[in-house]
mmCIF file with all atom_site columns, C-alpha atoms in Angstrom:
data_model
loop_
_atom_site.group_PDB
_atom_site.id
_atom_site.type_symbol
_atom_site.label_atom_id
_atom_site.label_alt_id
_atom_site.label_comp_id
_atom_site.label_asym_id
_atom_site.label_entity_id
_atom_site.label_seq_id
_atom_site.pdbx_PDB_ins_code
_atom_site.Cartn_x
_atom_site.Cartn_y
_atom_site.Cartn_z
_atom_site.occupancy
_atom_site.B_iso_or_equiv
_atom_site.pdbx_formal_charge
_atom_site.auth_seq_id
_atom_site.auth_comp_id
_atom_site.auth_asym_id
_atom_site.auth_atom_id
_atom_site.pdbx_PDB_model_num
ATOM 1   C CA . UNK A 1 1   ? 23.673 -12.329 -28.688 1.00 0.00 ? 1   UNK A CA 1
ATOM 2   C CA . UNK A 1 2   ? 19.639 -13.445 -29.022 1.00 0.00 ? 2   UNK A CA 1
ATOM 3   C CA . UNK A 1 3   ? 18.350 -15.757 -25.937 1.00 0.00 ? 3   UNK A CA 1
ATOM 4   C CA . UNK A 1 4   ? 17.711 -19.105 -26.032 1.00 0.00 ? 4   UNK A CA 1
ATOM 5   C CA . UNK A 1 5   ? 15.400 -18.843 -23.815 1.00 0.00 ? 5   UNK A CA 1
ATOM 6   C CA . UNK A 1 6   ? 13.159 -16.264 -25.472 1.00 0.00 ? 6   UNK A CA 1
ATOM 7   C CA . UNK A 1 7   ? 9.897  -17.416 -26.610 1.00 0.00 ? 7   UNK A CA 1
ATOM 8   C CA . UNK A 1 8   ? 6.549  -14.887 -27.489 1.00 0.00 ? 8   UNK A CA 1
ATOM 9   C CA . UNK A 1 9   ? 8.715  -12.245 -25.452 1.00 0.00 ? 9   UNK A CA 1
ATOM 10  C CA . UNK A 1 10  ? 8.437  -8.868  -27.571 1.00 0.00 ? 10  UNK A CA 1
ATOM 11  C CA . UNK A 1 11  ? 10.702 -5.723  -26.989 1.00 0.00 ? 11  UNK A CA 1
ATOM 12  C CA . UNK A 1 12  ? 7.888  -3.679  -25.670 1.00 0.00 ? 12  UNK A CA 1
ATOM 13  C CA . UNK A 1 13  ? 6.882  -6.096  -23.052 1.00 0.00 ? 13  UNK A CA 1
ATOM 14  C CA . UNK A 1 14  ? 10.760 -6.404  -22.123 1.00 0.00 ? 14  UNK A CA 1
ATOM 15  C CA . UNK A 1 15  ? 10.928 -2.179  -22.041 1.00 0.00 ? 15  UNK A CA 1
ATOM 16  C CA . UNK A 1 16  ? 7.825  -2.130  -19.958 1.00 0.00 ? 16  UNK A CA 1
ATOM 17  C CA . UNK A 1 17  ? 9.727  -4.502  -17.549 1.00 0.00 ? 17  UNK A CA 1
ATOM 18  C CA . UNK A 1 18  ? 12.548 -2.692  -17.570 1.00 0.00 ? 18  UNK A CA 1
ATOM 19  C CA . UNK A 1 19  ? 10.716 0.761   -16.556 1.00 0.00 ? 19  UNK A CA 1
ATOM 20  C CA . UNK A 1 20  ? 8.457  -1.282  -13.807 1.00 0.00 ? 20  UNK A CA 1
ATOM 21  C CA . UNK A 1 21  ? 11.316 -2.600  -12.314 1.00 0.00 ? 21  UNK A CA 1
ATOM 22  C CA . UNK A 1 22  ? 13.116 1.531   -11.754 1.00 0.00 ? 22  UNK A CA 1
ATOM 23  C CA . UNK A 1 23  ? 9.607  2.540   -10.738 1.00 0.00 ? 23  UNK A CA 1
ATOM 24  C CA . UNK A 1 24  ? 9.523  -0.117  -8.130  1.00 0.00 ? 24  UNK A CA 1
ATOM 25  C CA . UNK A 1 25  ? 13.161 0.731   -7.129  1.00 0.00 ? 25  UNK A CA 1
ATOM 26  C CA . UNK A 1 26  ? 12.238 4.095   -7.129  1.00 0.00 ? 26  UNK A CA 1
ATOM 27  C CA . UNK A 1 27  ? 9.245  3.162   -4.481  1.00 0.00 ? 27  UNK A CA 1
ATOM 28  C CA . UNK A 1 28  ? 12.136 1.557   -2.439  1.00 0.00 ? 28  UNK A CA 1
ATOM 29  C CA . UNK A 1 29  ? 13.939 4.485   -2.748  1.00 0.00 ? 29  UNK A CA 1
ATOM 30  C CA . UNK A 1 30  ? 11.234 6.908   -1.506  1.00 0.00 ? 30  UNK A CA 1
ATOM 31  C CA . UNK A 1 31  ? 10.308 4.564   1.182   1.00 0.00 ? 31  UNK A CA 1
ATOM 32  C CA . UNK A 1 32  ? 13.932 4.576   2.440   1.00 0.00 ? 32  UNK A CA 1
ATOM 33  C CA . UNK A 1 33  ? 14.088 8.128   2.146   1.00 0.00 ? 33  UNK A CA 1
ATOM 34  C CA . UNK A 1 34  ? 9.990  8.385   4.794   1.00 0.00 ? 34  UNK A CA 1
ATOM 35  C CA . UNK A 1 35  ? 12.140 5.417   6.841   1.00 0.00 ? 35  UNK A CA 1
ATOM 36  C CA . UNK A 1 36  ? 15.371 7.805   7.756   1.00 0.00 ? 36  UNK A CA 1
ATOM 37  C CA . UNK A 1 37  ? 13.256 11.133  8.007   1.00 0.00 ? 37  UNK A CA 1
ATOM 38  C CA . UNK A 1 38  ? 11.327 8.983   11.010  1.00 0.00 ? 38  UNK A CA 1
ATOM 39  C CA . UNK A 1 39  ? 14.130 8.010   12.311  1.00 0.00 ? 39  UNK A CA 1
ATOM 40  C CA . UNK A 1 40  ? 15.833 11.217  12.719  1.00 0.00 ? 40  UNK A CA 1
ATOM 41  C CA . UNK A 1 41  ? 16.198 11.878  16.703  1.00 0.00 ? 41  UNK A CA 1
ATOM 42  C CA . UNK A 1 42  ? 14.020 15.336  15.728  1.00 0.00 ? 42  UNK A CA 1
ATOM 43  C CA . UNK A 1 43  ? 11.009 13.338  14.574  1.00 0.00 ? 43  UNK A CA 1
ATOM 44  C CA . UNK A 1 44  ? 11.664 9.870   17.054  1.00 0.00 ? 44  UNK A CA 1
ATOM 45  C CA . UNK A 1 45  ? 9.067  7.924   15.543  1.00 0.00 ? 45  UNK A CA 1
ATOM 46  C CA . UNK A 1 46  ? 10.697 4.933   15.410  1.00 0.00 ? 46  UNK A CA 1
ATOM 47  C CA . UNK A 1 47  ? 7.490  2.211   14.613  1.00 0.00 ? 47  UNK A CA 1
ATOM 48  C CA . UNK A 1 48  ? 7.028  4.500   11.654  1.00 0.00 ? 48  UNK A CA 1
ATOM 49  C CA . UNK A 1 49  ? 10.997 4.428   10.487  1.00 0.00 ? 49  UNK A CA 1
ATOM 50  C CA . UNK A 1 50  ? 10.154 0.628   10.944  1.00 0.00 ? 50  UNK A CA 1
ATOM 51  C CA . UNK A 1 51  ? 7.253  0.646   8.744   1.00 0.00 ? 51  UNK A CA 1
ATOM 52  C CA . UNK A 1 52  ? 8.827  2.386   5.577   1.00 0.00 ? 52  UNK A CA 1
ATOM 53  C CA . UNK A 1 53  ? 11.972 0.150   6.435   1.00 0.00 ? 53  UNK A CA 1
ATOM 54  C CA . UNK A 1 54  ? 10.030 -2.491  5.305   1.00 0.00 ? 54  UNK A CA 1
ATOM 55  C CA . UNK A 1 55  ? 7.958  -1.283  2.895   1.00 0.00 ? 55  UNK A CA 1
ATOM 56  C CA . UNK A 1 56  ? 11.519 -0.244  1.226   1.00 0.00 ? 56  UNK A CA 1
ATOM 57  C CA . UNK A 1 57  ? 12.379 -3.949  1.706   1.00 0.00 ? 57  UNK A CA 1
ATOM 58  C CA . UNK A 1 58  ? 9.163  -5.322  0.086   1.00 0.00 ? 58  UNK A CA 1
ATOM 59  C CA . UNK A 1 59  ? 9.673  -2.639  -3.140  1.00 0.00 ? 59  UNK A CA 1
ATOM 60  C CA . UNK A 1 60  ? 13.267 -3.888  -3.820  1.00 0.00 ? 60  UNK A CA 1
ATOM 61  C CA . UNK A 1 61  ? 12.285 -7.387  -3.424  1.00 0.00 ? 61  UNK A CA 1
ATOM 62  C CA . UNK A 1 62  ? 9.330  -6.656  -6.160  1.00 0.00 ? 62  UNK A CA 1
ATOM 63  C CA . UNK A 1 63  ? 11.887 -5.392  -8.396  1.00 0.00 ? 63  UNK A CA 1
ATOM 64  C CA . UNK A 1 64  ? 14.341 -8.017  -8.030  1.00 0.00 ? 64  UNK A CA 1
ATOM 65  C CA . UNK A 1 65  ? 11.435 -10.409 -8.737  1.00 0.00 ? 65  UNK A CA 1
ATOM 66  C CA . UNK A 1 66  ? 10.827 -8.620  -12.027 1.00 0.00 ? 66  UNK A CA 1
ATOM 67  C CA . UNK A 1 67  ? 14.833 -8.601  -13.128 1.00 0.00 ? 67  UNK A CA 1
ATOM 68  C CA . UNK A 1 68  ? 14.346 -12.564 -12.351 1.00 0.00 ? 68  UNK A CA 1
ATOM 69  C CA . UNK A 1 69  ? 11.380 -13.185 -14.780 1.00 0.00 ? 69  UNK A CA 1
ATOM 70  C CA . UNK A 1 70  ? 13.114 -10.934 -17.756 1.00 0.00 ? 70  UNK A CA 1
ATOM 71  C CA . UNK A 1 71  ? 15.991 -12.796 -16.900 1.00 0.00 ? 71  UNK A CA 1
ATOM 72  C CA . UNK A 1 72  ? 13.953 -16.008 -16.935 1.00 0.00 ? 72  UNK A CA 1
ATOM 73  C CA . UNK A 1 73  ? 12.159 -15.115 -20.165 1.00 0.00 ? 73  UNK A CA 1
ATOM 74  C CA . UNK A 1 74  ? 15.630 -13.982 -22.486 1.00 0.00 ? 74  UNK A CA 1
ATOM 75  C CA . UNK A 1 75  ? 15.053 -10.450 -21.926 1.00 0.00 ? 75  UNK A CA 1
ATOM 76  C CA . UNK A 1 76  ? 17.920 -7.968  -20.409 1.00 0.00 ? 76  UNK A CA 1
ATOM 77  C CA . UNK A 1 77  ? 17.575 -6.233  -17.762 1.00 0.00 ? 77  UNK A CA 1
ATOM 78  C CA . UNK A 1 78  ? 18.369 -2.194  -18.602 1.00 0.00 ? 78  UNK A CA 1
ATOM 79  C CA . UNK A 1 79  ? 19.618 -0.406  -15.898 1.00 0.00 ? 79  UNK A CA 1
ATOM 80  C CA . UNK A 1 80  ? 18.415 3.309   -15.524 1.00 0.00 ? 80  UNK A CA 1
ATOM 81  C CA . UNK A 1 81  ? 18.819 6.134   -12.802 1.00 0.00 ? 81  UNK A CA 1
ATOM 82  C CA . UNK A 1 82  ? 17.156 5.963   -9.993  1.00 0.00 ? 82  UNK A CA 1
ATOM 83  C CA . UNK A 1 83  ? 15.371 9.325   -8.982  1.00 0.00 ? 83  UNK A CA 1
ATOM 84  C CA . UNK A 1 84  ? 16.006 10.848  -6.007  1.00 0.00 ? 84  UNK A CA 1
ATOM 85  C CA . UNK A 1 85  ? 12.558 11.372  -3.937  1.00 0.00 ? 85  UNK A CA 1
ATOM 86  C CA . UNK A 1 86  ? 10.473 14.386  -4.376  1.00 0.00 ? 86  UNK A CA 1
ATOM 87  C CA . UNK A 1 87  ? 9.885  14.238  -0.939  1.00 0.00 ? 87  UNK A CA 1
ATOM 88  C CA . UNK A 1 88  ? 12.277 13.350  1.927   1.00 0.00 ? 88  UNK A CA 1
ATOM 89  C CA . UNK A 1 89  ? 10.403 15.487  5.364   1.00 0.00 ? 89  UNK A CA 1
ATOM 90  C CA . UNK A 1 90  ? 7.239  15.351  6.319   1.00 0.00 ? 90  UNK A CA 1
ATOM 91  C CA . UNK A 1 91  ? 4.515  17.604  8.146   1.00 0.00 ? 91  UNK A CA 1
ATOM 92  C CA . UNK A 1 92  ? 2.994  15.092  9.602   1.00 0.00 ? 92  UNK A CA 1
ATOM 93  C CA . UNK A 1 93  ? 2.986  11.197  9.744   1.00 0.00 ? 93  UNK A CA 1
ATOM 94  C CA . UNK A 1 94  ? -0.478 11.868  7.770   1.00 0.00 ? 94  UNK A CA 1
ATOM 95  C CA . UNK A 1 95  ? 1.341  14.042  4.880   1.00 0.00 ? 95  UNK A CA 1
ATOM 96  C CA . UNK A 1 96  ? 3.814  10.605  4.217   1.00 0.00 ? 96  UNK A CA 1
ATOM 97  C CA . UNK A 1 97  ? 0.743  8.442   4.273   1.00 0.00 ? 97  UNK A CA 1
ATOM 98  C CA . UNK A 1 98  ? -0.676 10.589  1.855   1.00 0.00 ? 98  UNK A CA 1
ATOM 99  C CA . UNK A 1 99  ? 2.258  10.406  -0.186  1.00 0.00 ? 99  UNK A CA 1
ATOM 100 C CA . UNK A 1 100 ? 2.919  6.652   0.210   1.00 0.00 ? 100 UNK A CA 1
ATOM 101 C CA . UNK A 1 101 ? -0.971 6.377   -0.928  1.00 0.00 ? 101 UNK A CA 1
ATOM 102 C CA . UNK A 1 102 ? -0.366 8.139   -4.337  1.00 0.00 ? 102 UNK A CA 1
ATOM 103 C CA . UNK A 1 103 ? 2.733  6.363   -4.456  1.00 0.00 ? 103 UNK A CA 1
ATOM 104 C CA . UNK A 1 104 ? 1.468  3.208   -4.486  1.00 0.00 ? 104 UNK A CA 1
ATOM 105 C CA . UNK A 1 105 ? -1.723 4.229   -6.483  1.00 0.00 ? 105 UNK A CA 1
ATOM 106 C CA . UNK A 1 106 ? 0.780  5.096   -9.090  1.00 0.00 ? 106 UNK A CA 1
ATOM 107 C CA . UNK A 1 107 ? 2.919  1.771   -9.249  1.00 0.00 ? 107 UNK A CA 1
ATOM 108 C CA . UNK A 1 108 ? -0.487 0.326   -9.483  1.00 0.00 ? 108 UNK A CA 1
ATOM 109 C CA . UNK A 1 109 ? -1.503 2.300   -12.722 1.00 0.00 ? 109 UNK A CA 1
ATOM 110 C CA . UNK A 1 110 ? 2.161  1.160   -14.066 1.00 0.00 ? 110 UNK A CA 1
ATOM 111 C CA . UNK A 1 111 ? 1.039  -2.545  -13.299 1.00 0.00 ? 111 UNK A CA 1
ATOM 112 C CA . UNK A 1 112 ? -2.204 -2.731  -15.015 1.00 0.00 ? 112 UNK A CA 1
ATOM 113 C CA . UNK A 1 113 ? -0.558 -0.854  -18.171 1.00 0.00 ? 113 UNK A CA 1
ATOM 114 C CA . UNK A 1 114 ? 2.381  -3.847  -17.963 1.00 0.00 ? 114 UNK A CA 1
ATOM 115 C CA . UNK A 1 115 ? -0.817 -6.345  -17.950 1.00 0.00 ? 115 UNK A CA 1
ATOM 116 C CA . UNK A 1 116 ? -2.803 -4.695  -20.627 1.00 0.00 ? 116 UNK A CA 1
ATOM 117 C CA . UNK A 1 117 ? 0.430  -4.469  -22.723 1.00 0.00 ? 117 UNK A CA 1
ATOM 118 C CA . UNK A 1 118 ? 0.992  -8.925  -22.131 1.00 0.00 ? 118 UNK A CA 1
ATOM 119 C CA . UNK A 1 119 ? -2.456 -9.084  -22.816 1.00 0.00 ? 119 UNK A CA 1
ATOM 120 C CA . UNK A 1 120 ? -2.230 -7.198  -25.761 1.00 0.00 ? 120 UNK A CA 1
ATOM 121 C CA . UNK A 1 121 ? 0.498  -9.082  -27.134 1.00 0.00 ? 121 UNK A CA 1
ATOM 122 C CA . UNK A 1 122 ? -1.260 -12.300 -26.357 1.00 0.00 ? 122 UNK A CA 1
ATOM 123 C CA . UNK A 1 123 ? 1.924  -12.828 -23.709 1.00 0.00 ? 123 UNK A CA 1
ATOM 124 C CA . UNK A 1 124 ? -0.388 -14.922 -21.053 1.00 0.00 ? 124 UNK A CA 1
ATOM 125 C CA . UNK A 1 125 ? 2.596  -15.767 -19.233 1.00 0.00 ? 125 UNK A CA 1
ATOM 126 C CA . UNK A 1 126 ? 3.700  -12.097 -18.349 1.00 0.00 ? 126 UNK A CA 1
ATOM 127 C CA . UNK A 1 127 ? -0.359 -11.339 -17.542 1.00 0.00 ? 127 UNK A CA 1
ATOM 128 C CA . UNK A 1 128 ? -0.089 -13.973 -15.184 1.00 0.00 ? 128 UNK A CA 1
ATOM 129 C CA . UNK A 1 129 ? 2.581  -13.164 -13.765 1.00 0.00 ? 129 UNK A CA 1
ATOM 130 C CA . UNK A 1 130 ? 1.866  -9.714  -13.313 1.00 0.00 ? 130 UNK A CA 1
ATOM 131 C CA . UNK A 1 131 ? -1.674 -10.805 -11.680 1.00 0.00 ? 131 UNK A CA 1
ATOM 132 C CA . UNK A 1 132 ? -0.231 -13.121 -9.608  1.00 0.00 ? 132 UNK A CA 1
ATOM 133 C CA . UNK A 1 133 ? 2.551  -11.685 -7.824  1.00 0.00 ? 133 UNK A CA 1
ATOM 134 C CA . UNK A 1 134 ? 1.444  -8.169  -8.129  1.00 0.00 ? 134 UNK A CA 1
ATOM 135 C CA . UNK A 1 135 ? -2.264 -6.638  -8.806  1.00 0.00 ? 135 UNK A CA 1
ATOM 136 C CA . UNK A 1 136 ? -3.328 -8.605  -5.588  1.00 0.00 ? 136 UNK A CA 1
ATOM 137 C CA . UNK A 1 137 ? -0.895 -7.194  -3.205  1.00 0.00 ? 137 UNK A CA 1
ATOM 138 C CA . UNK A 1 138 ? -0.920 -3.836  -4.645  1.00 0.00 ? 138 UNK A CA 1
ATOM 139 C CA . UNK A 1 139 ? -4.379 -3.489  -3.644  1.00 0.00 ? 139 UNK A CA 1
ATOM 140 C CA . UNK A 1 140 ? -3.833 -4.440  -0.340  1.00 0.00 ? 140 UNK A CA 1
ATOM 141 C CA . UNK A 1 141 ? -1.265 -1.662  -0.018  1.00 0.00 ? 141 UNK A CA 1
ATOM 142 C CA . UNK A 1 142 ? -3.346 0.870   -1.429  1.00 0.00 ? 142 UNK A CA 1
ATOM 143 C CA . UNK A 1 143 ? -6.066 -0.070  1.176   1.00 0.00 ? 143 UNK A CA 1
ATOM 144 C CA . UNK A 1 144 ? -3.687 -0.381  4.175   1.00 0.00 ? 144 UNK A CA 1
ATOM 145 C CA . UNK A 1 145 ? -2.498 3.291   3.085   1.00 0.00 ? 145 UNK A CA 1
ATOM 146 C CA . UNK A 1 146 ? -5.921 4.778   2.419   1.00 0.00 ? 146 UNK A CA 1
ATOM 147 C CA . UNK A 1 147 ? -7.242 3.035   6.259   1.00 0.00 ? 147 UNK A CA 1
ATOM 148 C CA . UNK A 1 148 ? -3.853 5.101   7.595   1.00 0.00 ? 148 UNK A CA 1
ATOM 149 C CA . UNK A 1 149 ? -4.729 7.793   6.252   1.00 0.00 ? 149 UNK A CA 1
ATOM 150 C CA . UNK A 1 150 ? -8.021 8.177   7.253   1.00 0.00 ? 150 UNK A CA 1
ATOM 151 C CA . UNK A 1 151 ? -6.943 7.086   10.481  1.00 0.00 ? 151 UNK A CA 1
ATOM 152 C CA . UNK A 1 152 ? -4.607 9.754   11.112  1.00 0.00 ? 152 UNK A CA 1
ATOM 153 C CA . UNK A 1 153 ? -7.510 12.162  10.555  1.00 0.00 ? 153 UNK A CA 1
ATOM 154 C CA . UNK A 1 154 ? -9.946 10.825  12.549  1.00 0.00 ? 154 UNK A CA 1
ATOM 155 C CA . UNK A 1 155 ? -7.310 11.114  15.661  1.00 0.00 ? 155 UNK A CA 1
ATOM 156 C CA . UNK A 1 156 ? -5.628 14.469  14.769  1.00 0.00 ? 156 UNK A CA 1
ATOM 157 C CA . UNK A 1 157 ? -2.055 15.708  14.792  1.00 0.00 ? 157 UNK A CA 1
ATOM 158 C CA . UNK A 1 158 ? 0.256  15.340  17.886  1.00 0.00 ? 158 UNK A CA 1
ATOM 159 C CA . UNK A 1 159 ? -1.110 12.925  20.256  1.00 0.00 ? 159 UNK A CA 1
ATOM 160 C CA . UNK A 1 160 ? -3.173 11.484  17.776  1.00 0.00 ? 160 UNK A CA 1
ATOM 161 C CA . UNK A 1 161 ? -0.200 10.772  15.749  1.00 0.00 ? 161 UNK A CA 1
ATOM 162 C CA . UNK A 1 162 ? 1.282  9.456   18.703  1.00 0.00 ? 162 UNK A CA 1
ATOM 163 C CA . UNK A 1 163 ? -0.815 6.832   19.259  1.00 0.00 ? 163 UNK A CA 1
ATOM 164 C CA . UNK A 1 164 ? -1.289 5.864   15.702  1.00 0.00 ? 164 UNK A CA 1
ATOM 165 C CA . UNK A 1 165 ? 2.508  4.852   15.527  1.00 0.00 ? 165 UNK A CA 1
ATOM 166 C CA . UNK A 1 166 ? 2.199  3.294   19.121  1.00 0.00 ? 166 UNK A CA 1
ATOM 167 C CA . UNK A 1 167 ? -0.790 1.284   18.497  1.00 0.00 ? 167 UNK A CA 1
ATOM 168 C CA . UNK A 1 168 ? -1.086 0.770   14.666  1.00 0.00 ? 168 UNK A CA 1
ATOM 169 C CA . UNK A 1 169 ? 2.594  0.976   13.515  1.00 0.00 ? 169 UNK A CA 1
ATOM 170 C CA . UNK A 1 170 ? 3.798  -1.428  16.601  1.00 0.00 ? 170 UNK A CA 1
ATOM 171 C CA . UNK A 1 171 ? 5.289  -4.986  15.789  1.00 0.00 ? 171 UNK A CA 1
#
């Protein structure tokens, strides 16, 4: 049955949706996966577990936003599998920021091809939406990652490390 609700809504934009919203929950995902490795009593880094706890949270929450505005526009949300991680351990608390960093570099590339697409489609709703709940936090999180990264290099491995999660993970 068609939506009422759907107005200037093509399938493509809808589809694009649908795949940014399993990419996000594939972020959570991954992020749940860094959270549990930290946590382990073998690693004991619990202000990291913390962080990717949350980050986990705020990757599910992005994705639930985006089932609300198909839902909102008369699309249908289409569930798919969620990968497992490629990566669950870790060498280092530097070696997950690393591969947060991509991560997130990577749901940002999705993003801006979801935009161009409403753009293309002359769907200013969707652009907007996508700028305003997304683009601007995403680059935040890519800088956030990139200053932990570098971080973690500057002070080393071990007690380096160490006080990185003390001091920059910490509540």
């Amino acid at each position: 049955m068609e939506s009422l609700a759907r107005q200037n809504f093509v399938r493509e934009c809808e589809a694009a949706i649908n795949r940014q919203i399993n990419m996000e929950l594939e972020a959570s995902y991954a992020y749940f996966a860094f959270a549990n490795y930290f946590g382990q009593d073998t690693v004991a880094q619990p202000h990291a577990a913390k962080f990717f706890r949350e980050q986990s949270h705020e990757e599910r929450e992005h994705a639930e936003k985006l089932a609300h505005y198909q839902n909102l526009r008369g699309g249908r949300v289409a569930y798919q599998d969620v990968k497992k991680p490629s990566k669950t351990t870790f060498t280092s608390l530097q070696e997950a920021m690393e591969t947060a960093l991509q991560m997130e570099k990577s749901v940002n590339e999705s993003l801006l091809q979801l935009h161009s697409l409403a753009s293309s489609h002359n769907d200013p709703a969707l652009a907007d939406f996508i700028e305003t709940e997304y683009l601007h936090e995403q680059v935040k999180s890519i800088k956030q990652f990139a200053d932990y990264v570098t971080q973690l290099k500057r002070n080393g491995p071990d007690l380096g490390e160490y006080l990185f999660e003390k001091l920059s993970l910490k509540d």
